[in-house]
């Protein structure tokens, strides 16, 4: 599972387990993508996912 700004998976949490659930039908051979939502006081991490709506960085903007 790799990062993508237009993911085809979302993460669902159940106590100690993580489940990846599809947001749409996924074609055979298609890459599995999830938005990593990197947060914290770290330097920007460039994103190269190539999506039309790419943020340019894996990092989430800090909430105001």
PDB file of C-alpha atoms in Angstrom:
ATOM      1  CA  UNK A   1       0.000   0.000   0.000  1.00  0.00           C
ATOM      2  CA  UNK A   2       1.503   3.313  -1.118  1.00  0.00           C
ATOM      3  CA  UNK A   3       0.592   6.964  -0.632  1.00  0.00           C
ATOM      4  CA  UNK A   4      -1.641   8.760  -3.108  1.00  0.00           C
ATOM      5  CA  UNK A   5      -3.466  12.109  -2.899  1.00  0.00           C
ATOM      6  CA  UNK A   6      -6.413  10.405  -4.683  1.00  0.00           C
ATOM      7  CA  UNK A   7      -6.512   7.156  -2.675  1.00  0.00           C
ATOM      8  CA  UNK A   8      -8.624   4.102  -3.443  1.00  0.00           C
ATOM      9  CA  UNK A   9      -8.449   2.876   0.178  1.00  0.00           C
ATOM     10  CA  UNK A  10      -9.245   4.314   3.613  1.00  0.00           C
ATOM     11  CA  UNK A  11      -8.038   3.018   6.969  1.00  0.00           C
ATOM     12  CA  UNK A  12     -10.519   1.880   9.600  1.00  0.00           C
ATOM     13  CA  UNK A  13      -9.342   1.156  13.135  1.00  0.00           C
ATOM     14  CA  UNK A  14     -10.762  -1.456  15.506  1.00  0.00           C
ATOM     15  CA  UNK A  15      -8.928  -1.411  18.828  1.00  0.00           C
ATOM     16  CA  UNK A  16      -5.446  -2.667  17.864  1.00  0.00           C
ATOM     17  CA  UNK A  17      -6.129  -3.612  14.239  1.00  0.00           C
ATOM     18  CA  UNK A  18      -6.152  -1.590  11.036  1.00  0.00           C
ATOM     19  CA  UNK A  19      -8.444  -2.506   8.151  1.00  0.00           C
ATOM     20  CA  UNK A  20      -8.032  -1.104   4.652  1.00  0.00           C
ATOM     21  CA  UNK A  21     -11.410  -0.573   2.965  1.00  0.00           C
ATOM     22  CA  UNK A  22     -11.840   0.297  -0.686  1.00  0.00           C
ATOM     23  CA  UNK A  23     -13.569   3.553  -1.606  1.00  0.00           C
ATOM     24  CA  UNK A  24     -14.449   2.249  -5.076  1.00  0.00           C
ATOM     25  CA  UNK A  25     -14.051  -0.814  -7.262  1.00  0.00           C
ATOM     26  CA  UNK A  26     -10.333  -1.542  -7.737  1.00  0.00           C
ATOM     27  CA  UNK A  27      -9.202  -3.028 -11.034  1.00  0.00           C
ATOM     28  CA  UNK A  28      -6.917  -6.056 -11.157  1.00  0.00           C
ATOM     29  CA  UNK A  29      -3.292  -4.906 -11.136  1.00  0.00           C
ATOM     30  CA  UNK A  30      -4.173  -1.391  -9.932  1.00  0.00           C
ATOM     31  CA  UNK A  31      -1.912   0.025  -7.225  1.00  0.00           C
ATOM     32  CA  UNK A  32      -3.422   0.192  -3.737  1.00  0.00           C
ATOM     33  CA  UNK A  33      -3.256   3.775  -2.435  1.00  0.00           C
ATOM     34  CA  UNK A  34      -4.003   5.455   0.881  1.00  0.00           C
ATOM     35  CA  UNK A  35      -3.450   9.068   1.919  1.00  0.00           C
ATOM     36  CA  UNK A  36      -0.778   8.889   4.630  1.00  0.00           C
ATOM     37  CA  UNK A  37      -1.857  12.189   6.290  1.00  0.00           C
ATOM     38  CA  UNK A  38       1.638  12.768   7.710  1.00  0.00           C
ATOM     39  CA  UNK A  39       1.456  15.170  10.666  1.00  0.00           C
ATOM     40  CA  UNK A  40       3.834  16.639  13.198  1.00  0.00           C
ATOM     41  CA  UNK A  41       6.728  19.015  13.407  1.00  0.00           C
ATOM     42  CA  UNK A  42       8.795  17.598  10.557  1.00  0.00           C
ATOM     43  CA  UNK A  43      10.204  18.992   7.345  1.00  0.00           C
ATOM     44  CA  UNK A  44       7.915  18.809   4.295  1.00  0.00           C
ATOM     45  CA  UNK A  45       7.990  15.451   2.511  1.00  0.00           C
ATOM     46  CA  UNK A  46       7.589  15.862  -1.274  1.00  0.00           C
ATOM     47  CA  UNK A  47       4.785  13.894  -2.922  1.00  0.00           C
ATOM     48  CA  UNK A  48       5.253  12.470  -6.393  1.00  0.00           C
ATOM     49  CA  UNK A  49       1.983  10.552  -6.709  1.00  0.00           C
ATOM     50  CA  UNK A  50       1.062  12.245  -9.988  1.00  0.00           C
ATOM     51  CA  UNK A  51      -2.626  12.695  -9.086  1.00  0.00           C
ATOM     52  CA  UNK A  52      -4.457  15.641 -10.603  1.00  0.00           C
ATOM     53  CA  UNK A  53      -5.277  16.941  -7.112  1.00  0.00           C
ATOM     54  CA  UNK A  54      -1.816  16.236  -5.639  1.00  0.00           C
ATOM     55  CA  UNK A  55      -1.022  18.489  -2.635  1.00  0.00           C
ATOM     56  CA  UNK A  56       2.675  18.369  -3.502  1.00  0.00           C
ATOM     57  CA  UNK A  57       3.563  17.115  -0.008  1.00  0.00           C
ATOM     58  CA  UNK A  58       2.658  14.110   2.141  1.00  0.00           C
ATOM     59  CA  UNK A  59       2.451  16.429   5.153  1.00  0.00           C
ATOM     60  CA  UNK A  60      -0.928  17.741   6.272  1.00  0.00           C
ATOM     61  CA  UNK A  61      -1.150  21.479   6.935  1.00  0.00           C
ATOM     62  CA  UNK A  62      -1.293  22.256  10.656  1.00  0.00           C
ATOM     63  CA  UNK A  63      -4.822  23.184  11.791  1.00  0.00           C
ATOM     64  CA  UNK A  64      -5.133  26.876  12.628  1.00  0.00           C
TER      65      UNK A  64
END
